[in-house]
């Protein structure tokens, strides 16, 4: 079962429109920091404290914006955090309704094997390093691809269009260079 790209694009546009209309623009990279804070706070409850003015943290990053991130760590079941959890659940449901992804394909996809061999350890290491670089860059830039590109373009922000052009200008040649063999 595959979804026609036109229907998928319209559905994605509708979800983004509703998100902005009802709550706020979509962005998710901050929620990884919030999750780190939640785990840290579980080990060391002194990381986030409630004050008479709201929330504060001994960590400068969590304490910025008047304790906004510290508050999110203290009360993680907010719109943004639930949205990230829903993305993971939605992806799993999508795979499940399509009949799942076979064990061999999960372990080492055919396209990866054709280009880089049969080592799942190598694949996981590259995926981890790539994910780390993307998340580090997102936090360095103050947002993520969904915030800068998708939500930014949806709001007709020039920075969103510039980021999208830069992302594709880097991603397409990199993919062509890395994935020369087809599966």
Coordinates of C-alpha atoms in Angstrom, one line a residue:
X1 CA 0.0 0.0 0.0
X2 CA 1.6 3.2 -1.1
X3 CA 0.2 6.7 -0.9
X4 CA 0.2 8.9 -4.0
X5 CA 2.6 11.8 -3.6
X6 CA -0.1 14.3 -4.4
X7 CA -2.4 13.0 -1.6
X8 CA 0.5 12.7 0.8
X9 CA 1.6 16.3 0.0
X10 CA -2.0 17.6 0.5
X11 CA -2.3 15.7 3.8
X12 CA 1.0 17.0 5.1
X13 CA 0.1 20.5 4.1
X14 CA -3.3 20.2 5.9
X15 CA -1.5 18.9 9.1
X16 CA 0.9 21.8 9.0
X17 CA -1.9 24.3 8.4
X18 CA -3.9 22.9 11.3
X19 CA -0.8 22.8 13.6
X20 CA -0.1 26.5 13.0
X21 CA -3.8 27.5 13.1
X22 CA -4.5 25.6 16.4
X23 CA -1.3 25.7 18.3
X24 CA 2.0 26.8 16.7
X25 CA 4.5 26.1 13.9
X26 CA 6.0 22.6 13.9
X27 CA 9.6 22.1 15.2
X28 CA 11.0 19.1 17.0
X29 CA 14.8 19.4 17.7
X30 CA 14.3 21.1 21.0
X31 CA 12.3 18.2 22.3
X32 CA 15.4 16.0 22.1
X33 CA 17.0 18.4 24.5
X34 CA 13.9 18.3 26.7
X35 CA 14.1 14.5 26.7
X36 CA 17.7 14.7 27.8
X37 CA 16.7 17.0 30.6
X38 CA 13.9 14.7 31.7
X39 CA 16.3 11.8 31.9
X40 CA 18.9 14.0 33.7
X41 CA 16.3 15.3 36.1
X42 CA 15.3 11.7 36.9
X43 CA 18.8 10.9 38.0
X44 CA 19.5 14.3 39.6
X45 CA 16.3 16.1 40.7
X46 CA 18.3 19.3 41.5
X47 CA 18.7 20.0 37.8
X48 CA 15.2 21.7 37.6
X49 CA 13.6 23.4 40.5
X50 CA 10.3 25.2 40.8
X51 CA 10.6 28.8 42.0
X52 CA 8.0 31.4 42.9
X53 CA 8.4 32.9 39.3
X54 CA 8.2 29.5 37.5
X55 CA 11.0 27.1 36.8
X56 CA 14.8 27.3 36.9
X57 CA 17.7 25.0 36.1
X58 CA 21.3 24.7 37.1
X59 CA 22.0 24.1 33.4
X60 CA 22.3 27.4 31.5
X61 CA 20.6 26.0 28.4
X62 CA 17.6 24.7 30.2
X63 CA 17.4 27.9 32.2
X64 CA 17.3 30.2 29.1
X65 CA 14.1 31.9 27.9
X66 CA 13.1 32.6 31.5
X67 CA 13.1 28.9 32.4
X68 CA 10.9 27.8 29.5
X69 CA 12.9 24.7 28.8
X70 CA 13.2 23.9 32.5
X71 CA 9.4 24.1 32.7
X72 CA 9.2 21.7 29.8
X73 CA 11.6 19.3 31.5
X74 CA 9.5 19.4 34.7
X75 CA 6.2 19.0 32.7
X76 CA 7.1 17.1 29.5
X77 CA 3.6 16.2 28.5
X78 CA 3.2 19.4 26.5
X79 CA 2.1 19.8 22.8
X80 CA 5.6 19.7 21.4
X81 CA 6.8 16.6 23.3
X82 CA 3.6 14.7 22.6
X83 CA 3.9 15.7 18.9
X84 CA 7.4 14.1 18.7
X85 CA 6.1 10.9 20.4
X86 CA 3.1 10.9 17.9
X87 CA 5.6 11.1 15.0
X88 CA 7.3 8.0 16.2
X89 CA 4.0 6.2 16.8
X90 CA 2.7 7.4 13.4
X91 CA 5.7 6.0 11.6
X92 CA 5.3 2.7 13.3
X93 CA 1.6 2.6 12.5
X94 CA 2.4 3.4 8.9
X95 CA 4.9 0.6 8.6
X96 CA 2.5 -1.8 10.3
X97 CA -0.5 -1.0 8.1
X98 CA 1.7 -1.6 5.0
X99 CA 2.5 -5.0 6.3
X100 CA 5.6 -4.1 8.2
X101 CA 9.3 -4.0 7.1
X102 CA 11.0 -7.3 6.8
X103 CA 13.7 -8.3 9.2
X104 CA 16.4 -8.3 6.5
X105 CA 15.4 -4.9 5.2
X106 CA 15.4 -3.5 8.8
X107 CA 18.8 -5.0 9.5
X108 CA 20.5 -3.9 6.3
X109 CA 18.5 -2.3 3.4
X110 CA 19.3 -3.5 -0.1
X111 CA 20.3 0.0 -1.2
X112 CA 22.8 0.2 1.6
X113 CA 24.2 -3.3 0.9
X114 CA 24.7 -2.4 -2.8
X115 CA 26.8 0.6 -1.9
X116 CA 28.5 -0.2 1.4
X117 CA 28.4 -3.9 2.0
X118 CA 26.6 -6.2 4.5
X119 CA 27.8 -4.8 7.8
X120 CA 24.9 -3.7 10.0
X121 CA 27.4 -2.3 12.6
X122 CA 28.8 0.0 9.9
X123 CA 25.3 1.1 8.9
X124 CA 24.2 1.8 12.5
X125 CA 27.5 3.7 13.2
X126 CA 27.0 5.9 10.1
X127 CA 23.4 6.5 11.0
X128 CA 24.3 7.5 14.6
X129 CA 27.1 9.8 13.5
X130 CA 24.9 11.3 10.8
X131 CA 22.0 11.8 13.2
X132 CA 24.4 13.4 15.7
X133 CA 25.7 15.8 13.2
X134 CA 22.2 16.8 12.0
X135 CA 20.9 17.3 15.6
X136 CA 24.1 19.2 16.6
X137 CA 23.7 21.5 13.5
X138 CA 20.0 22.0 14.2
X139 CA 20.7 23.1 17.8
X140 CA 23.5 25.3 16.7
X141 CA 21.2 27.0 14.2
X142 CA 18.5 27.3 16.8
X143 CA 16.0 25.0 15.1
X144 CA 15.6 21.9 12.9
X145 CA 14.6 21.1 9.4
X146 CA 11.0 20.9 10.3
X147 CA 11.1 24.3 12.0
X148 CA 13.4 26.1 9.5
X149 CA 12.3 24.6 6.2
X150 CA 8.8 23.2 6.4
X151 CA 7.3 25.6 8.9
X152 CA 9.4 28.5 7.7
X153 CA 8.3 28.0 4.1
X154 CA 4.7 27.5 5.1
X155 CA 4.8 30.9 6.8
X156 CA 6.5 32.3 3.7
X157 CA 9.7 33.2 5.6
X158 CA 12.6 34.0 3.3
X159 CA 14.9 32.1 5.7
X160 CA 12.8 29.0 5.2
X161 CA 13.3 29.1 1.5
X162 CA 17.0 29.8 1.8
X163 CA 17.4 26.9 4.2
X164 CA 15.5 24.6 1.9
X165 CA 17.6 25.6 -1.1
X166 CA 20.8 25.1 0.9
X167 CA 19.6 21.7 2.3
X168 CA 18.7 20.3 -1.1
X169 CA 21.9 21.8 -2.7
X170 CA 23.9 19.8 -0.2
X171 CA 21.7 16.7 0.1
X172 CA 21.2 15.8 -3.6
X173 CA 24.8 15.8 -4.7
X174 CA 25.8 14.0 -1.5
X175 CA 23.2 11.3 -2.1
X176 CA 24.3 10.9 -5.8
X177 CA 27.9 10.7 -4.7
X178 CA 27.3 8.1 -1.9
X179 CA 24.6 5.9 -3.5
X180 CA 26.0 5.2 -7.0
X181 CA 24.7 1.7 -7.1
X182 CA 21.0 0.9 -7.3
X183 CA 19.4 -1.9 -5.3

